Amino acid sequence: LGIPIYEIPISYTPRPFAAGKKIRPKDGAVAVWTLIKYRFFSTDHPTALTAGLEVAQEANNYNKWIWDIIRPHVRGSVLEAGAGLGTFADILLSHRVKRLILCDIDPDYIALLKKKFIALPSVKVITCDLSSLKSSSKLPKVDTIVSINTLEHIKNDLQALKNLKIRLNPGG
């Protein structure tokens, strides 16, 4: 096709445990058990995405690492775009986020989020297709938008980012 292809060598040295590598053989066992559980024992047959979200709920070091990276940038009212099962919402609320808007496109996740956070008036759950300007215009303006492991699942991710940018308050 006349397209130049370049091979760029990289070097890789795995991190030792002391430098932050926290994966252990038990993590592999959890992953294998999750695959077996959903293949042979689950009656609700969740999607691969849901199974992945359930495993991510238990990845405390990973979630803490993400929080440590974004913490300096989180302020005011927060929108979590693609809230899924609410794993990161739990972290945001535990760090005193006063107003939290959770959005997702999946009706099962929306139902779960509404049930999970029903007693918290500071949390609002909204069904939203982030790649649709009409749908995303239902979202309130916020000071911070957090989207963890979401954009790679959206077909028109660039449009989703443009729509989210519109939902930010000045300086957000």
Coordinates of C-alpha atoms in Angstrom, one line a residue:
L1 CA 0.0 0.0 0.0
G2 CA 3.0 2.3 0.0
I3 CA 2.7 2.9 3.8
P4 CA 6.1 3.1 5.5
I5 CA 6.4 0.8 8.5
Y6 CA 8.9 1.5 11.2
E7 CA 10.1 -0.8 13.9
I8 CA 11.3 1.0 16.9
P9 CA 13.2 -1.0 19.5
I10 CA 12.3 -0.6 23.1
S11 CA 13.9 -1.8 26.3
Y12 CA 11.9 -3.2 29.2
T13 CA 13.0 -3.8 32.7
P14 CA 10.2 -5.1 34.9
R15 CA 9.6 -3.2 38.1
P16 CA 10.6 -5.0 41.3
F17 CA 8.1 -5.3 44.1
A18 CA 9.7 -2.4 46.1
A19 CA 9.2 -0.1 43.1
G20 CA 5.5 -0.7 43.0
K21 CA 4.9 -4.0 41.3
K22 CA 2.1 -5.5 43.3
I23 CA 0.8 -8.4 41.1
R24 CA 1.1 -11.7 42.8
P25 CA 0.2 -15.3 41.8
K26 CA -3.1 -14.9 43.7
D27 CA -4.1 -12.2 41.2
G28 CA -3.7 -14.7 38.4
A29 CA -5.8 -17.2 40.3
V30 CA -8.5 -14.6 40.8
A31 CA -8.5 -13.9 37.0
V32 CA -8.7 -17.6 36.2
W33 CA -11.5 -18.1 38.7
T34 CA -13.4 -15.2 37.2
L35 CA -13.2 -16.7 33.8
I36 CA -14.3 -20.1 35.0
K37 CA -17.1 -18.7 37.2
Y38 CA -18.7 -16.7 34.3
R39 CA -18.2 -19.5 31.8
F40 CA -19.6 -22.4 33.8
F41 CA -21.4 -21.2 36.9
S42 CA -23.0 -17.8 36.2
T43 CA -26.7 -17.7 35.3
D44 CA -26.8 -14.0 34.3
H45 CA -23.9 -14.3 31.7
P46 CA -22.5 -10.8 32.1
T47 CA -20.5 -9.2 29.3
A48 CA -16.7 -9.3 29.3
L49 CA -16.8 -5.7 30.2
T50 CA -18.9 -6.4 33.3
A51 CA -16.7 -9.2 34.4
G52 CA -13.7 -6.9 33.9
L53 CA -15.3 -4.2 36.0
E54 CA -16.0 -6.7 38.8
V55 CA -12.4 -7.7 38.8
A56 CA -11.3 -4.1 38.8
Q57 CA -13.4 -3.5 41.9
E58 CA -11.0 -5.7 43.8
A59 CA -7.9 -4.0 42.3
N60 CA -7.4 -1.7 45.3
N61 CA -3.7 -0.8 44.6
Y62 CA -4.6 0.0 40.9
N63 CA -7.6 2.2 42.0
K64 CA -5.5 3.9 44.6
W65 CA -2.7 4.6 42.1
I66 CA -5.3 6.2 39.7
W67 CA -6.7 8.3 42.5
D68 CA -3.2 9.4 43.5
I69 CA -2.6 10.6 40.0
I70 CA -5.8 12.5 39.5
R71 CA -6.3 13.8 43.1
P72 CA -4.6 17.2 42.5
H73 CA -7.0 17.9 39.6
V74 CA -10.3 16.9 41.2
R75 CA -12.3 19.8 42.7
G76 CA -15.8 21.0 43.0
S77 CA -18.7 19.2 41.4
V78 CA -17.5 16.0 39.7
L79 CA -19.0 14.0 36.7
E80 CA -17.9 10.4 36.3
A81 CA -18.4 9.7 32.7
G82 CA -18.9 5.9 32.3
A83 CA -19.4 5.1 35.9
G84 CA -20.0 1.4 35.4
L85 CA -20.4 -0.4 38.7
G86 CA -19.5 2.7 40.8
T87 CA -16.1 1.6 41.8
F88 CA -14.5 4.9 41.3
A89 CA -17.6 6.7 42.6
D90 CA -16.9 5.0 45.9
I91 CA -13.3 6.4 45.9
L92 CA -14.5 9.9 45.0
L93 CA -17.1 9.9 47.8
S94 CA -14.6 8.6 50.3
H95 CA -12.5 11.6 49.5
R96 CA -15.2 14.1 50.3
V97 CA -16.5 15.0 46.8
K98 CA -19.6 17.0 47.7
R99 CA -21.5 16.7 44.4
L100 CA -21.1 13.7 42.2
I101 CA -22.9 13.0 38.9
L102 CA -22.6 9.5 37.6
C103 CA -23.5 8.7 34.0
D104 CA -23.4 5.6 31.9
I105 CA -25.2 4.3 28.8
D106 CA -25.9 0.8 30.1
P107 CA -29.3 0.4 31.7
D108 CA -28.2 -2.4 34.0
Y109 CA -25.3 -0.2 35.3
I110 CA -27.7 2.8 35.7
A111 CA -30.1 0.6 37.8
L112 CA -27.3 -0.7 39.9
L113 CA -25.9 2.8 40.5
K114 CA -29.3 4.2 41.4
K115 CA -29.8 1.4 43.9
K116 CA -26.3 1.7 45.3
F117 CA -26.5 5.5 45.9
I118 CA -30.2 6.0 46.6
A119 CA -29.5 7.3 50.1
L120 CA -27.0 9.9 49.0
P121 CA -28.7 13.1 47.8
S122 CA -25.3 14.5 46.7
V123 CA -25.1 11.7 44.0
K124 CA -27.2 12.0 40.8
V125 CA -27.3 9.1 38.3
I126 CA -28.0 9.9 34.6
T127 CA -28.4 7.7 31.6
C128 CA -26.2 9.2 28.9
D129 CA -24.7 8.4 25.5
L130 CA -21.5 10.4 25.7
S131 CA -21.0 10.4 21.9
S132 CA -24.5 12.1 21.4
L133 CA -24.6 15.8 21.8
K134 CA -28.4 15.7 22.5
S135 CA -27.9 13.0 25.2
S136 CA -24.9 14.6 26.8
S137 CA -26.6 18.0 27.0
K138 CA -28.7 16.5 29.8
L139 CA -25.6 16.4 32.0
P140 CA -25.2 19.4 34.3
K141 CA -22.1 21.7 34.1
V142 CA -19.4 20.5 36.5
D143 CA -15.9 21.5 37.6
T144 CA -14.2 18.1 37.1
I145 CA -14.9 15.2 34.7
V146 CA -13.4 11.8 35.5
S147 CA -13.5 9.0 33.0
I148 CA -11.6 5.9 33.9
N149 CA -11.3 3.0 31.4
T150 CA -14.2 4.3 29.4
L151 CA -13.2 6.0 26.2
E152 CA -11.8 2.9 24.6
H153 CA -15.3 1.4 24.7
I154 CA -16.9 4.3 22.8
K155 CA -17.0 4.1 19.1
N156 CA -16.9 7.9 18.5
D157 CA -14.6 8.7 21.4
L158 CA -13.5 12.1 19.9
Q159 CA -17.1 13.3 19.8
A160 CA -17.6 12.1 23.3
L161 CA -14.6 14.2 24.5
K162 CA -16.0 17.2 22.6
N163 CA -19.4 16.7 24.3
L164 CA -17.8 16.4 27.7
K165 CA -15.7 19.5 27.2
I166 CA -19.0 21.5 26.8
R167 CA -20.1 20.2 30.2
L168 CA -17.1 21.8 32.0
N169 CA -17.5 25.0 33.9
P170 CA -14.9 27.7 32.9
G171 CA -11.5 26.7 34.4
G172 CA -12.7 23.1 34.8

